[in-house]
N, CA, C and O atoms as a printed pandas DataFrame, in Angstrom:
     atom_number atom_name residue_name chain_id  residue_number  x_coord  y_coord  z_coord
0              1         N          VAL        A               1    1.758   -2.557  -17.597
1              2        CA          VAL        A               1    2.740   -1.967  -16.710
2              3         C          VAL        A               1    3.736   -1.145  -17.507
3              4         O          VAL        A               1    4.221   -0.121  -17.026
4              5         N          ARG        A               2    4.038   -1.568  -18.688
5              6        CA          ARG        A               2    4.973   -0.786  -19.494
6              7         C          ARG        A               2    4.246    0.383  -20.132
7              8         O          ARG        A               2    3.043    0.326  -20.386
8              9         N          GLY        A               3    4.979    1.417  -20.380
9             10        CA          GLY        A               3    4.376    2.592  -20.992
10            11         C          GLY        A               3    4.927    3.845  -20.364
11            12         O          GLY        A               3    6.015    3.854  -19.787
12            13         N          LYS        A               4    4.159    4.893  -20.486
13            14        CA          LYS        A               4    4.597    6.173  -19.947
14            15         C          LYS        A               4    4.352    6.222  -18.444
15            16         O          LYS        A               4    3.286    5.828  -17.970
16            17         N          TYR        A               5    5.317    6.696  -17.714
17            18        CA          TYR        A               5    5.195    6.821  -16.280
18            19         C          TYR        A               5    6.002    8.009  -15.785
19            20         O          TYR        A               5    6.928    8.473  -16.451
20            21         N          VAL        A               6    5.642    8.483  -14.626
21            22        CA          VAL        A               6    6.365    9.590  -13.999
22            23         C          VAL        A               6    6.919    9.062  -12.673
23            24         O          VAL        A               6    6.158    8.844  -11.731
24            25         N          PRO        A               7    8.217    8.857  -12.592
25            26        CA          PRO        A               7    8.776    8.324  -11.348
26            27         C          PRO        A               7    8.706    9.336  -10.205
27            28         O          PRO        A               7    8.745   10.546  -10.432
28            29         N          TYR        A               8    8.606    8.836   -8.999
29            30        CA          TYR        A               8    8.617    9.700   -7.826
30            31         C          TYR        A               8    9.267    8.945   -6.674
31            32         O          TYR        A               8    9.380    7.720   -6.710
32            33         N          LEU        A               9    9.677    9.655   -5.692
33            34        CA          LEU        A               9   10.319    9.076   -4.522
34            35         C          LEU        A               9    9.557    9.510   -3.286
35            36         O          LEU        A               9    9.253   10.692   -3.122
36            37         N          LEU        A              10    9.251    8.572   -2.426
37            38        CA          LEU        A              10    8.537    8.859   -1.195
38            39         C          LEU        A              10    9.256    8.153   -0.057
39            40         O          LEU        A              10    9.522    6.954   -0.136
40            41         N          HIS        A              11    9.567    8.884    0.989
41            42        CA          HIS        A              11   10.251    8.301    2.144
42            43         C          HIS        A              11    9.391    8.503    3.381
43            44         O          HIS        A              11    8.988    9.623    3.692
44            45         N          MET        A              12    9.113    7.409    4.085
45            46        CA          MET        A              12    8.274    7.493    5.283
46            47         C          MET        A              12    9.079    7.076    6.510
47            48         O          MET        A              12    8.937    5.953    6.994
48            49         N          SER        A              13    9.896    7.945    6.998
49            50        CA          SER        A              13   10.700    7.626    8.173
50            51         C          SER        A              13    9.900    7.782    9.461
51            52         O          SER        A              13   10.374    7.403   10.531
52            53         N          TRP        A              14    8.708    8.329    9.372
53            54        CA          TRP        A              14    7.891    8.599   10.542
54            55         C          TRP        A              14    7.001    7.430   10.940
55            56         O          TRP        A              14    6.327    7.505   11.967
56            57         N          THR        A              15    6.977    6.352   10.162
57            58        CA          THR        A              15    6.133    5.215   10.508
58            59         C          THR        A              15    6.853    4.292   11.478
59            60         O          THR        A              15    8.082    4.282   11.546
60            61         N          LYS        A              16    6.087    3.528   12.218
61            62        CA          LYS        A              16    6.618    2.660   13.266
62            63         C          LYS        A              16    7.476    1.521   12.705
63            64         O          LYS        A              16    8.537    1.217   13.251
64            65         N          ASN        A              17    7.021    0.894   11.620
65            66        CA          ASN        A              17    7.745   -0.235   11.032
66            67         C          ASN        A              17    7.264   -0.493    9.601
67            68         O          ASN        A              17    6.447    0.256    9.067
68            69         N          LYS        A              18    7.775   -1.546    8.998
69            70        CA          LYS        A              18    7.459   -1.872    7.607
70            71         C          LYS        A              18    5.965   -2.150    7.403
71            72         O          LYS        A              18    5.394   -1.777    6.378
72            73         N          LYS        A              19    5.340   -2.804    8.381
73            74        CA          LYS        A              19    3.910   -3.101    8.283
74            75         C          LYS        A              19    3.098   -1.813    8.161
75            76         O          LYS        A              19    2.207   -1.721    7.316
76            77         N          TYR        A              20    3.402   -0.811    9.004
77            78        CA          TYR        A              20    2.687    0.459    8.954
78            79         C          TYR        A              20    2.949    1.201    7.642
79            80         O          TYR        A              20    2.045    1.845    7.109
80            81         N          LYS        A              21    4.151    1.119    7.125
81            82        CA          LYS        A              21    4.460    1.760    5.833
82            83         C          LYS        A              21    3.530    1.222    4.749
83            84         O          LYS        A              21    2.969    1.990    3.967
84            85         N          MET        A              22    3.368   -0.108    4.705
85            86        CA          MET        A              22    2.509   -0.724    3.700
86            87         C          MET        A              22    1.064   -0.252    3.875
87            88         O          MET        A              22    0.402    0.068    2.887
88            89         N          LEU        A              23    0.568   -0.204    5.102
89            90        CA          LEU        A              23   -0.813    0.218    5.346
90            91         C          LEU        A              23   -1.044    1.658    4.908
91            92         O          LEU        A              23   -2.070    1.964    4.301
92            93         N          PHE        A              24   -0.099    2.544    5.210
93            94        CA          PHE        A              24   -0.226    3.949    4.788
94            95         C          PHE        A              24   -0.135    4.074    3.267
95            96         O          PHE        A              24   -0.886    4.846    2.671
96            97         N          LEU        A              25    0.769    3.332    2.632
97            98        CA          LEU        A              25    0.883    3.380    1.174
98            99         C          LEU        A              25   -0.402    2.893    0.514
99           100         O          LEU        A              25   -0.843    3.479   -0.475
100          101         N          GLN        A              26   -1.010    1.833    1.042
101          102        CA          GLN        A              26   -2.292    1.349    0.514
102          103         C          GLN        A              26   -3.366    2.418    0.660
103          104         O          GLN        A              26   -4.129    2.658   -0.276
104          105         N          GLN        A              27   -3.435    3.056    1.808
105          106        CA          GLN        A              27   -4.468    4.059    2.059
106          107         C          GLN        A              27   -4.284    5.285    1.169
107          108         O          GLN        A              27   -5.268    5.916    0.785
108          109         N          MET        A              28   -3.063    5.627    0.840
109          110        CA          MET        A              28   -2.789    6.807    0.014
110          111         C          MET        A              28   -2.796    6.503   -1.491
111          112         O          MET        A              28   -2.547    7.396   -2.301
112          113         N          GLY        A              29   -3.075    5.263   -1.866
113          114        CA          GLY        A              29   -3.137    4.907   -3.284
114          115         C          GLY        A              29   -1.763    4.819   -3.928
115          116         O          GLY        A              29   -1.608    5.109   -5.114
116          117         N          LEU        A              30   -0.764    4.418   -3.145
117          118        CA          LEU        A              30    0.610    4.316   -3.640
118          119         C          LEU        A              30    1.147    2.896   -3.531
119          120         O          LEU        A              30    2.363    2.705   -3.523
120          121         N          TRP        A              31    0.273    1.894   -3.447
121          122        CA          TRP        A              31    0.688    0.496   -3.290
122          123         C          TRP        A              31    0.321   -0.269   -4.552
123          124         O          TRP        A              31   -0.826   -0.222   -4.995
124          125         N          TYR        A              32    1.286   -0.974   -5.133
125          126        CA          TYR        A              32    1.081   -1.680   -6.399
126          127         C          TYR        A              32    1.478   -3.152   -6.344
127          128         O          TYR        A              32    1.564   -3.796   -7.390
128          129         N          THR        A              33    1.722   -3.703   -5.156
129          130        CA          THR        A              33    2.149   -5.099   -5.031
130          131         C          THR        A              33    0.954   -5.982   -4.707
131          132         O          THR        A              33    0.271   -5.774   -3.704
132          133         N          ASN        A              34    0.702   -6.983   -5.574
133          134        CA          ASN        A              34   -0.401   -7.903   -5.343
134          135         C          ASN        A              34   -0.170   -8.696   -4.058
135          136         O          ASN        A              34    0.969   -8.967   -3.677
136          137         N          GLU        A              35   -1.263   -9.060   -3.400
137          138        CA          GLU        A              35   -1.210   -9.686   -2.086
138          139         C          GLU        A              35   -0.383  -10.974   -2.066
139          140         O          GLU        A              35    0.329  -11.228   -1.095
140          141         N          LYS        A              36   -0.463  -11.784   -3.116
141          142        CA          LYS        A              36    0.252  -13.062   -3.103
142          143         C          LYS        A              36    1.768  -12.900   -3.109
143          144         O          LYS        A              36    2.493  -13.859   -2.844
144          145         N          CYS        A              37    2.249  -11.710   -3.404
145          146        CA          CYS        A              37    3.689  -11.469   -3.465
146          147         C          CYS        A              37    4.203  -10.675   -2.265
147          148         O          CYS        A              37    5.386  -10.338   -2.214
148          149         N          GLN        A              38    3.352  -10.378   -1.321
149          150        CA          GLN        A              38    3.753   -9.582   -0.161
150          151         C          GLN        A              38    4.366  -10.454    0.925
151          152         O          GLN        A              38    3.983  -11.610    1.101
152          153         N          GLY        A              39    5.315   -9.890    1.643
153          154        CA          GLY        A              39    5.884  -10.558    2.792
154          155         C          GLY        A              39    6.864  -11.666    2.489
155          156         O          GLY        A              39    7.199  -12.456    3.371
156          157         N          GLN        A              40    7.329  -11.738    1.254
157          158        CA          GLN        A              40    8.284  -12.767    0.872
158          159         C          GLN        A              40    9.461  -12.122    0.162
159          160         O          GLN        A              40    9.352  -11.013   -0.362
160          161         N          GLU        A              41   10.573  -12.814    0.147
161          162        CA          GLU        A              41   11.731  -12.352   -0.603
162          163         C          GLU        A              41   11.463  -12.554   -2.091
163          164         O          GLU        A              41   10.755  -13.486   -2.472
164          165         N          GLY        A              42   12.015  -11.701   -2.921
165          166        CA          GLY        A              42   11.796  -11.770   -4.364
166          167         C          GLY        A              42   12.126  -13.116   -4.975
167          168         O          GLY        A              42   11.374  -13.600   -5.821
168          169         N          VAL        A              43   13.211  -13.728   -4.580
169          170        CA          VAL        A              43   13.621  -15.028   -5.130
170          171         C          VAL        A              43   12.600  -16.095   -4.761
171          172         O          VAL        A              43   12.274  -16.943   -5.592
172          173         N          THR        A              44   12.093  -16.072   -3.547
173          174        CA          THR        A              44   11.087  -17.046   -3.097
174          175         C          THR        A              44    9.810  -16.890   -3.897
175          176         O          THR        A              44    9.220  -17.880   -4.328
176          177         N          VAL        A              45    9.382  -15.669   -4.096
177          178        CA          VAL        A              45    8.168  -15.401   -4.874
178          179         C          VAL        A              45    8.354  -15.890   -6.303
179          180         O          VAL        A              45    7.474  -16.557   -6.848
180          181         N          GLU        A              46    9.480  -15.569   -6.912
181          182        CA          GLU        A              46    9.723  -15.906   -8.315
182          183         C          GLU        A              46    9.702  -17.410   -8.555
183          184         O          GLU        A              46    9.244  -17.850   -9.610
184          185         N          LYS        A              47   10.174  -18.196   -7.626
185          186        CA          LYS        A              47   10.178  -19.657   -7.773
186          187         C          LYS        A              47    8.764  -20.219   -7.856
187          188         O          LYS        A              47    8.545  -21.242   -8.505
188          189         N          GLY        A              48    7.796  -19.562   -7.207
189          190        CA          GLY        A              48    6.429  -20.049   -7.191
190          191         C          GLY        A              48    5.537  -19.489   -8.293
191          192         O          GLY        A              48    4.346  -19.798   -8.330
192          193         N          LEU        A              49    6.078  -18.680   -9.181
193          194        CA          LEU        A              49    5.266  -18.054  -10.222
194          195         C          LEU        A              49    5.068  -18.985  -11.410
195          196         O          LEU        A              49    5.913  -19.828  -11.709
196          197         N          THR        A              50    3.931  -18.814  -12.078
197          198        CA          THR        A              50    3.605  -19.686  -13.200
198          199         C          THR        A              50    3.641  -18.982  -14.553
199          200         O          THR        A              50    3.786  -19.649  -15.578
200          201         N          SER        A              51    3.514  -17.671  -14.587
201          202        CA          SER        A              51    3.458  -16.967  -15.870
202          203         C          SER        A              51    4.847  -16.683  -16.426
203          204         O          SER        A              51    5.835  -16.679  -15.692
204          205         N          LYS        A              52    4.907  -16.447  -17.730
205          206        CA          LYS        A              52    6.169  -16.141  -18.396
206          207         C          LYS        A              52    6.660  -14.740  -18.060
207          208         O          LYS        A              52    7.841  -14.444  -18.243
208          209         N          GLY        A              53    5.783  -13.877  -17.576
209          210        CA          GLY        A              53    6.151  -12.504  -17.264
210          211         C          GLY        A              53    6.887  -12.348  -15.945
211          212         O          GLY        A              53    7.372  -11.261  -15.634
212          213         N          GLY        A              54    6.979  -13.422  -15.163
213          214        CA          GLY        A              54    7.706  -13.388  -13.902
214          215         C          GLY        A              54    7.107  -12.449  -12.874
215          216         O          GLY        A              54    5.890  -12.280  -12.798
216          217         N          LEU        A              55    7.979  -11.840  -12.085
217          218        CA          LEU        A              55    7.554  -10.959  -11.003
218          219         C          LEU        A              55    6.659   -9.827  -11.481
219          220         O          LEU        A              55    5.647   -9.524  -10.850
220          221         N          GLU        A              56    7.023   -9.210  -12.580
221          222        CA          GLU        A              56    6.251   -8.074  -13.084
222          223         C          GLU        A              56    4.818   -8.475  -13.407
223          224         O          GLU        A              56    3.879   -7.768  -13.043
224          225         N          ALA        A              57    4.645   -9.606  -14.088
225          226        CA          ALA        A              57    3.315  -10.024  -14.518
226          227         C          ALA        A              57    2.421  -10.443  -13.357
227          228         O          ALA        A              57    1.224  -10.156  -13.369
228          229         N          GLU        A              58    2.976  -11.109  -12.365
229          230        CA          GLU        A              58    2.147  -11.649  -11.296
230          231         C          GLU        A              58    2.128  -10.810  -10.026
231          232         O          GLU        A              58    1.186  -10.910   -9.240
232          233         N          CYS        A              59    3.137   -9.995   -9.811
233          234        CA          CYS        A              59    3.230   -9.264   -8.541
234          235         C          CYS        A              59    2.875   -7.787   -8.653
235          236         O          CYS        A              59    2.494   -7.176   -7.654
236          237         N          CYS        A              60    2.990   -7.206   -9.825
237          238        CA          CYS        A              60    2.787   -5.757   -9.982
238          239         C          CYS        A              60    1.418   -5.452  -10.567
239          240         O          CYS        A              60    1.038   -5.999  -11.602
240          241         N          SER        A              61    0.689   -4.584   -9.903
241          242        CA          SER        A              61   -0.611   -4.143  -10.376
242          243         C          SER        A              61   -0.432   -2.869  -11.207
243          244         O          SER        A              61    0.349   -1.991  -10.842
244          245         N          ALA        A              62   -1.147   -2.776  -12.308
245          246        CA          ALA        A              62   -1.077   -1.568  -13.137
246          247         C          ALA        A              62   -1.780   -0.394  -12.454
247          248         O          ALA        A              62   -1.445    0.764  -12.702
248          249         N          GLU        A              63   -2.741   -0.691  -11.607
249          250        CA          GLU        A              63   -3.481    0.323  -10.868
250          251         C          GLU        A              63   -3.156    0.196   -9.376
251          252         O          GLU        A              63   -2.841   -0.899   -8.910
252          253         N          PRO        A              64   -3.227    1.279   -8.632
253          254        CA          PRO        A              64   -2.946    1.177   -7.200
254          255         C          PRO        A              64   -3.967    0.287   -6.482
255          256         O          PRO        A              64   -5.146    0.258   -6.833
256          257         N          ILE        A              65   -3.487   -0.426   -5.485
257          258        CA          ILE        A              65   -4.349   -1.260   -4.652
258          259         C          ILE        A              65   -4.670   -0.434   -3.411
259          260         O          ILE        A              65   -3.815   -0.242   -2.547
260          261         N          VAL        A              66   -5.903    0.050   -3.329
261          262        CA          VAL        A              66   -6.300    0.988   -2.280
262          263         C          VAL        A              66   -7.125    0.280   -1.219
263          264         O          VAL        A              66   -8.089   -0.420   -1.530
264          265         N          LYS        A              67   -6.738    0.467    0.035
265          266        CA          LYS        A              67   -7.494   -0.067    1.172
266          267         C          LYS        A              67   -7.488    0.982    2.277
267          268         O          LYS        A              67   -6.460    1.602    2.548
268          269         N          CYS        A              68   -8.638    1.177    2.912
269          270        CA          CYS        A              68   -8.720    2.091    4.043
270          271         C          CYS        A              68   -8.407    1.330    5.321
271          272         O          CYS        A              68   -9.008    0.292    5.601
272          273         N          HIS        A              69   -7.463    1.851    6.090
273          274        CA          HIS        A              69   -7.076    1.213    7.344
274          275         C          HIS        A              69   -7.365    2.103    8.548
275          276         O          HIS        A              69   -7.738    1.602    9.609
276          277         N          TYR        A              70   -7.197    3.420    8.397
277          278        CA          TYR        A              70   -7.323    4.341    9.526
278          279         C          TYR        A              70   -8.251    5.493    9.160
279          280         O          TYR        A              70   -7.971    6.250    8.231
280          281         N          SER        A              71   -9.346    5.625    9.885
281          282        CA          SER        A              71  -10.318    6.676    9.574
282          283         C          SER        A              71   -9.812    8.068    9.926
283          284         O          SER        A              71  -10.346    9.058    9.426
284          285         N          ASP        A              72   -8.797    8.166   10.775
285          286        CA          ASP        A              72   -8.308    9.482   11.212
286          287         C          ASP        A              72   -7.056    9.942   10.463
287          288         O          ASP        A              72   -6.408   10.903   10.875
288          289         N          LYS        A              73   -6.717    9.266    9.373
289          290        CA          LYS        A              73   -5.533    9.633    8.583
290          291         C          LYS        A              73   -5.934    9.951    7.150
291          292         O          LYS        A              73   -6.948    9.447    6.668
292          293         N          PRO        A              74   -5.143   10.792    6.451
293          294        CA          PRO        A              74   -5.450   11.112    5.055
294          295         C          PRO        A              74   -5.522    9.854    4.192
295          296         O          PRO        A              74   -4.862    8.853    4.470
296          297         N          SER        A              75   -6.325    9.926    3.158
297          298        CA          SER        A              75   -6.471    8.794    2.253
298          299         C          SER        A              75   -6.855    9.293    0.869
299          300         O          SER        A              75   -7.393   10.389    0.708
300          301         N          VAL        A              76   -6.568    8.464   -0.124
301          302        CA          VAL        A              76   -6.889    8.834   -1.496
302          303         C          VAL        A              76   -8.394    8.700   -1.750
303          304         O          VAL        A              76   -8.942    9.373   -2.624
304          305         N          GLU        A              77   -9.055    7.834   -0.986
305          306        CA          GLU        A              77  -10.502    7.665   -1.052
306          307         C          GLU        A              77  -11.095    8.000    0.316
307          308         O          GLU        A              77  -10.399    7.969    1.331
308          309         N          LYS        A              78  -12.350    8.309    0.330
309          310        CA          LYS        A              78  -13.027    8.626    1.589
310          311         C          LYS        A              78  -13.218    7.342    2.406
311          312         O          LYS        A              78  -13.913    6.423    1.973
312          313         N          CYS        A              79  -12.603    7.288    3.574
313          314        CA          CYS        A              79  -12.676    6.102    4.429
314          315         C          CYS        A              79  -13.871    6.126    5.372
315          316         O          CYS        A              79  -14.169    5.129    6.029
316          317         N          LYS        A              80  -14.540    7.243    5.436
317          318        CA          LYS        A              80  -15.688    7.353    6.334
318          319         C          LYS        A              80  -16.755    6.340    5.913
319          320         O          LYS        A              80  -17.089    6.225    4.734
320          321         N          GLY        A              81  -17.274    5.619    6.885
321          322        CA          GLY        A              81  -18.281    4.608    6.582
322          323         C          GLY        A              81  -17.682    3.244    6.306
323          324         O          GLY        A              81  -18.407    2.252    6.223
324          325         N          SER        A              82  -16.352    3.182    6.162
325          326        CA          SER        A              82  -15.708    1.882    5.972
326          327         C          SER        A              82  -15.503    1.241    7.341
327          328         O          SER        A              82  -15.868    1.830    8.359
328          329         N          ASN        A              83  -14.941    0.078    7.377
329          330        CA          ASN        A              83  -14.693   -0.623    8.638
330          331         C          ASN        A              83  -13.410   -0.160    9.311
331          332         O          ASN        A              83  -12.989   -0.753   10.305
332          333         N          SER        A              84  -12.786    0.877    8.794
333          334        CA          SER        A              84  -11.528    1.346    9.366
334          335         C          SER        A              84  -11.776    2.068   10.690
335          336         O          SER        A              84  -12.806    2.713   10.885
336          337         N          SER        A              85  -10.814    1.942   11.581
337          338        CA          SER        A              85  -10.908    2.600   12.883
338          339         C          SER        A              85   -9.782    3.621   12.997
339          340         O          SER        A              85   -8.849    3.591   12.194
340          341         N          PRO        A              86   -9.845    4.517   13.968
341          342        CA          PRO        A              86   -8.764    5.500   14.114
342          343         C          PRO        A              86   -7.474    4.835   14.584
343          344         O          PRO        A              86   -7.509    3.856   15.330
344          345         N          LEU        A              87   -6.358    5.362   14.153
345          346        CA          LEU        A              87   -5.054    4.878   14.600
346          347         C          LEU        A              87   -4.706    5.484   15.952
347          348         O          LEU        A              87   -4.202    4.796   16.840
348          349         N          ASP        A              88   -4.976    6.756   16.101
349          350        CA          ASP        A              88   -4.644    7.469   17.332
350          351         C          ASP        A              88   -5.785    7.379   18.343
351          352         O          ASP        A              88   -6.955    7.337   17.963
352          353         N          HIS        A              89   -5.443    7.350   19.614
353          354        CA          HIS        A              89   -6.439    7.344   20.675
354          355         C          HIS        A              89   -7.313    8.601   20.541
355          356         O          HIS        A              89   -6.791    9.714   20.472
356          357         N          ASN        A              90   -8.606    8.427   20.504
357          358        CA          ASN        A              90   -9.567    9.524   20.314
358          359         C          ASN        A              90   -9.392   10.248   18.984
359          360         O          ASN        A              90   -9.751   11.419   18.864
360          361         N          GLY        A              91   -8.837    9.553   17.976
361          362        CA          GLY        A              91   -8.647   10.163   16.668
362          363         C          GLY        A              91   -9.968   10.484   15.994
363          364         O          GLY        A              91  -10.867    9.643   15.956
364          365         N          LYS        A              92  -10.092   11.674   15.471
365          366        CA          LYS        A              92  -11.299   12.110   14.777
366          367         C          LYS        A              92  -11.188   11.766   13.299
367          368         O          LYS        A              92  -10.086   11.718   12.753
368          369         N          SER        A              93  -12.308   11.530   12.658
369          370        CA          SER        A              93  -12.316   11.163   11.251
370          371         C          SER        A              93  -11.647   12.252   10.404
371          372         O          SER        A              93  -11.928   13.438   10.576
372          373         N          PHE        A              94  -10.772   11.848    9.501
373          374        CA          PHE        A              94  -10.124   12.789    8.587
374          375         C          PHE        A              94  -11.161   13.393    7.639
375          376         O          PHE        A              94  -11.046   14.557    7.254
376          377         N          TRP        A              95  -12.149   12.626    7.272
377          378        CA          TRP        A              95  -13.180   13.075    6.350
378          379         C          TRP        A              95  -14.326   13.618    7.147
379          380         O          TRP        A              95  -15.322   14.060    6.574
């Protein structure tokens, strides 16, 4: 996780709620939080960790965690053929 990085800022005010933000970030290859650390407060997660590296070692992925959720939305990987369905009514495949 340590090393050279290029910081960026992304704001998604157009999503319905926090759940949708996470799904879109995963689909776009911008999600780095391991599943066991999702949906909890940082202090709660930290109390249950076993490694000496704390939150960074157990919760942060060095590579993006990519999942296709919506076949009709842009994605970092081709979602066609995956189990993803369209988000919009009558949504056509993005790919």
